[in-house]
XYZ file of C-alpha atoms in Angstrom:
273
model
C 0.000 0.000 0.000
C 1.300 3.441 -0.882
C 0.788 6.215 1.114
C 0.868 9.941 0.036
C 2.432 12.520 1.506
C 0.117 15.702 2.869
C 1.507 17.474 -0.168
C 0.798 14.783 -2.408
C -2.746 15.247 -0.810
C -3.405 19.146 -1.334
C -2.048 18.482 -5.016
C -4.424 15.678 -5.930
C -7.240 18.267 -4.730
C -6.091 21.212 -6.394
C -5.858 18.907 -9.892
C -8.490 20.089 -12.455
C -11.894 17.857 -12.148
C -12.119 18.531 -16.123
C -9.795 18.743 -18.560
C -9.877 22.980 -19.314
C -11.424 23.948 -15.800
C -10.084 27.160 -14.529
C -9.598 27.984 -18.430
C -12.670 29.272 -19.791
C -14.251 32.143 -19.314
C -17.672 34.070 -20.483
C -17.430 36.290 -23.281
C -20.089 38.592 -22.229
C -19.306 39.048 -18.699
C -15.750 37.914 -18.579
C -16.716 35.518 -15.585
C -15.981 31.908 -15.191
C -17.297 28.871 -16.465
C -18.103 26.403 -14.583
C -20.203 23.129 -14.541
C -23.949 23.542 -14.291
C -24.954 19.950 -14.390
C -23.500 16.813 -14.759
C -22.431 17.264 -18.379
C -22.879 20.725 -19.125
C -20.690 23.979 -18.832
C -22.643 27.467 -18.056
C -21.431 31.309 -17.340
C -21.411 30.659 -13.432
C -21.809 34.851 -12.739
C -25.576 34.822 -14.865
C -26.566 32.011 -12.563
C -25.278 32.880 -9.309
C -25.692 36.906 -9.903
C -28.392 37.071 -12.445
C -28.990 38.894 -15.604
C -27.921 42.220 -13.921
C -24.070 40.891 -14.351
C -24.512 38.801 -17.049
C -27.343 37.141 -19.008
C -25.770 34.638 -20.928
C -27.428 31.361 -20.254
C -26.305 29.150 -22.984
C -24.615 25.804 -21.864
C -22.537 23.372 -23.753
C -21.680 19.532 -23.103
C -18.284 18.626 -21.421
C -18.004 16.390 -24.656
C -18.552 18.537 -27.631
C -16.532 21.550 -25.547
C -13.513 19.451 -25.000
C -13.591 17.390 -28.972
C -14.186 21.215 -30.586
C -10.874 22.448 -28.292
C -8.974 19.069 -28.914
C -9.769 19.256 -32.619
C -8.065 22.978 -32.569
C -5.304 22.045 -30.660
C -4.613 19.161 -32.607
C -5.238 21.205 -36.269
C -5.471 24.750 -35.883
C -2.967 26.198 -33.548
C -0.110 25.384 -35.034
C -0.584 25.928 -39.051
C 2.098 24.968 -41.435
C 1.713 28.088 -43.726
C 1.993 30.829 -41.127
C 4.812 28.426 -39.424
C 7.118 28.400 -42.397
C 6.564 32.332 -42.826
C 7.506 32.822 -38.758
C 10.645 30.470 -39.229
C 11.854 33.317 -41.780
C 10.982 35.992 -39.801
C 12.433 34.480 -36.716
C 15.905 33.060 -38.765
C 16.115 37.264 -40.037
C 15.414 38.427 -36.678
C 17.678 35.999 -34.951
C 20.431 37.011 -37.465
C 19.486 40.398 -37.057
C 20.318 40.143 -33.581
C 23.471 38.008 -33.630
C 25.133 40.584 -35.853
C 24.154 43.730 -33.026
C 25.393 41.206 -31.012
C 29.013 40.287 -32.884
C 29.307 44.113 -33.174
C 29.253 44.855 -29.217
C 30.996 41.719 -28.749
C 33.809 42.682 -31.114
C 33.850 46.380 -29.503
C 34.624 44.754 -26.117
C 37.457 42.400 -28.003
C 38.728 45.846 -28.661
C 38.587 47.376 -26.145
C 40.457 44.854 -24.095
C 43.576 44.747 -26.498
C 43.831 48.168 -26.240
C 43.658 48.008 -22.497
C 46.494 45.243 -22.416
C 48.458 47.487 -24.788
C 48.617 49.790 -22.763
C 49.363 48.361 -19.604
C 52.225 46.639 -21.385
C 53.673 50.173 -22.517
C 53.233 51.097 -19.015
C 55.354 48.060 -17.592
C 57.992 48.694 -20.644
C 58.092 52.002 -19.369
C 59.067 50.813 -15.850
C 61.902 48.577 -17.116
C 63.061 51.071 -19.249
C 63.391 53.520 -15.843
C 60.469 55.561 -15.182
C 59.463 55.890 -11.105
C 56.898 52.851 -10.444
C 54.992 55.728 -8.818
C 54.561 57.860 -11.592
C 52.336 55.162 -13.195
C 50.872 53.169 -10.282
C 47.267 54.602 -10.403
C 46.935 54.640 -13.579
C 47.897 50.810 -13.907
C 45.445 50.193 -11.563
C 42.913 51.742 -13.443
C 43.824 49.412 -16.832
C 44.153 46.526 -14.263
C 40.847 47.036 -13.233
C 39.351 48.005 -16.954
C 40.761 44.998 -18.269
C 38.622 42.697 -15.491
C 35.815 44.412 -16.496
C 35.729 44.101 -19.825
C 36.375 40.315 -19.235
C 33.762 39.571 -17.293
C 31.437 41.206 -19.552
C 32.820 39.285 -22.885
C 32.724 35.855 -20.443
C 28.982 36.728 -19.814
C 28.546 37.331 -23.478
C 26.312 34.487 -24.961
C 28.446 32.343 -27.738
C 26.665 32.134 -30.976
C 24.348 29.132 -31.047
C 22.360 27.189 -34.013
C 18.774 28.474 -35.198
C 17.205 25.278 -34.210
C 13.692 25.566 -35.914
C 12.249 24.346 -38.895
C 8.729 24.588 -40.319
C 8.799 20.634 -40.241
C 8.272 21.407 -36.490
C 4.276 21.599 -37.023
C 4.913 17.788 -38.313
C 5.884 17.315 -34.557
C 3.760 19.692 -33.040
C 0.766 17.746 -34.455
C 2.144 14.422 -33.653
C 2.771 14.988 -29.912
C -0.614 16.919 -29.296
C -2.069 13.697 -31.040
C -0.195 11.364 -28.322
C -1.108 13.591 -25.485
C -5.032 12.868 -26.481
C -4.160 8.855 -26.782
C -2.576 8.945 -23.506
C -6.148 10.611 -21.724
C -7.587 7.101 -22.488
C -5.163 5.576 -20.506
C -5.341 5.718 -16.560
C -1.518 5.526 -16.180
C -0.763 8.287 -18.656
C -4.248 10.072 -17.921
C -2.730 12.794 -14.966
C 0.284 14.227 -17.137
C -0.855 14.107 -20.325
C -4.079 16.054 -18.906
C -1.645 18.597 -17.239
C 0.433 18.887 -20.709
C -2.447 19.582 -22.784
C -3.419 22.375 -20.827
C -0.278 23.695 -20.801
C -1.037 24.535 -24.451
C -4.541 26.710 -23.480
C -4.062 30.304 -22.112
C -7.652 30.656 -22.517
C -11.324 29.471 -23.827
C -13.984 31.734 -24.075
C -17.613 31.074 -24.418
C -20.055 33.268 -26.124
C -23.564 32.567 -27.624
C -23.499 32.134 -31.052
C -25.430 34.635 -32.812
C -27.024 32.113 -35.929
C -28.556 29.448 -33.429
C -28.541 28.291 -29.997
C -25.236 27.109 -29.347
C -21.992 28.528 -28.466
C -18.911 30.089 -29.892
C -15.472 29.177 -28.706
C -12.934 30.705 -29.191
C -9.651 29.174 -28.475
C -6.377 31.275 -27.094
C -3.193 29.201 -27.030
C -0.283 29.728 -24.872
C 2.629 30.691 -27.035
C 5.453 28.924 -25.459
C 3.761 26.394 -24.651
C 2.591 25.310 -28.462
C 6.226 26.064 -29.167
C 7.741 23.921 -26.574
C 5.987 21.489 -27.395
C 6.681 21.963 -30.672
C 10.497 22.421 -30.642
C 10.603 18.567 -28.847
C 10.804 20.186 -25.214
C 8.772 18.344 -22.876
C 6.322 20.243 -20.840
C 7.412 18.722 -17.570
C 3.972 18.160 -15.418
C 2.300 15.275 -13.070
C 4.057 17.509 -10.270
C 3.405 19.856 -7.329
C 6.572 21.499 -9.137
C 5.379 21.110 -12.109
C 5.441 24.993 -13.355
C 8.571 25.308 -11.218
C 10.577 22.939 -13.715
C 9.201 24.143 -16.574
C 10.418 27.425 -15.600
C 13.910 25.858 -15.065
C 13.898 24.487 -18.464
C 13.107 27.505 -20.133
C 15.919 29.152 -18.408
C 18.304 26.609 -19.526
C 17.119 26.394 -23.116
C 15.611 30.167 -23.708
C 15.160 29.793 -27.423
C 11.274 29.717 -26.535
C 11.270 32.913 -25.033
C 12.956 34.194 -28.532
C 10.034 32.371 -30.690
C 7.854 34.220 -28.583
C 9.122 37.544 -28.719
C 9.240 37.653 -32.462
C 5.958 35.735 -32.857
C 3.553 38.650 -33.639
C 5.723 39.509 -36.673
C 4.449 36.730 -38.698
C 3.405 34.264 -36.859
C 0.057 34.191 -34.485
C -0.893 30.756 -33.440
C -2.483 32.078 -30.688
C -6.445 32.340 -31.376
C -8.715 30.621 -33.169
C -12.648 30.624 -33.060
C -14.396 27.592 -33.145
């Protein structure tokens, strides 16, 4: 018998009782939406509140909410067309950068020979006779440029591979694909749960204007479509779940470049249902 731990405890009851709980929200009233009956998802504020905060009523099944959002996820978010146009905006923008950056890095390489020229011509000076005194300060102040300017060119990043390709969708699609095999599976069920709504940054509901259903529209989370994406595991199941995701994007921060330059060509982000 295996027995969990009190934190074990409080993170089994702060787990999501749906799959996108705590993700949508009302597009009238901006509220939440939560279940109204046993397979149905309702604005919670126009039932609790009434139609002086909101009066959007409509419902929709736990079934045909979650197969719309898993169908986007899966075919939507991550289009190969407006993929291979970002990869060229991101390779010019990442070249872009790397050649600001060989400039200031080369400025600093500079710099520093100069500095250790000139301390040299200072120490020649003091074999060739001149009072140690007369150039003591300012060989201190060389001495203590030239550290400076190496720490700075030590904490200067190296130059490192562009290391995306619009074949990535290819892999995007497949993984989202084996996330939604692995919910039909108790023993995968938990993380693959967790990684699939590490992809939503939001669903909103509003009534659809031609009939009596409802509109969704579908806001995915940037980095983590392109983590996912890029072959970096989200890394969840855990009470430190976030905290190690975090931790990997520190380590590998080419994410937080995609995202940067994603509105230049490249919006994955929404998509109405």
């Amino acid at each position: 018998m295996t027995l969990q731990s009190p934190l074990d405890k409080l993170w089994d009851r702060r787990r999501p009782r749906t799959l996108f709980s705590g993700l949508m929200t009302c597009g009238c009233c901006g509220g939440g939406i939560a279940k109204v009956s046993k397979s149905s998802f309702g604005c919670s504020s126009a039932r609790n509140k009434g139609e002086a905060v909101c009066i959007n009523m409509r419902t929709i099944a736990q079934t045909d909410l979650e197969a719309r959002v898993l169908n986007a996820l899966t075919n939507h978010l991550m289009d190969p067309e407006a993929l291979a146009v970002f990869c060229e905006t991101y390779a010019d923008e990442r070249n872009r950068l790397r050649r600001e950056a060989k400039g200031a890095r080369e400025t600093l390489e500079r710099g520093l020979a100069q500095t250790k020229r000139d301390h040299q011509k200072l120490v020649d000076a003091i074999i060739a006779g001149v009072p140690a005194e007369q150039v003591k300060e300012r060989m201190i102040e060389l001495d203590q440029q030239r550290q400076q300017l190496e720490r700075r060119l030590s904490a200067s990043p190296a130059p490192d591979p562009i290391l995306i390709h619009p074949s990535m969708a290819v892999t995007y699609r497949e993984r989202v694909a084996a996330l939604i095999a692995g919910l039909g599976r108790s023993a995968e069920m938990p993380a693959a749960k967790e990684a699939l709504r590490a992809l939503v940054d939001r669903i909103v509901l509003t009534p659809a204007k031609s009939d009596t259903g409802v509109e969704i529209e579908l806001e995915g989370d940037l980095a983590g479509l392109l983590r996912l994406a890029t072959g970096l595991e989200a890394v969840t199941g855990t009470p430190n779940a976030a905290h190690c995701g975090e931790a990997q994007l520190e380590g590998f921060d080419i994410i937080g470049e995609l995202v940067l330059v994603a509105g230049v060509g490249f919006e994955p982000t929404t998509f109405r249902l």
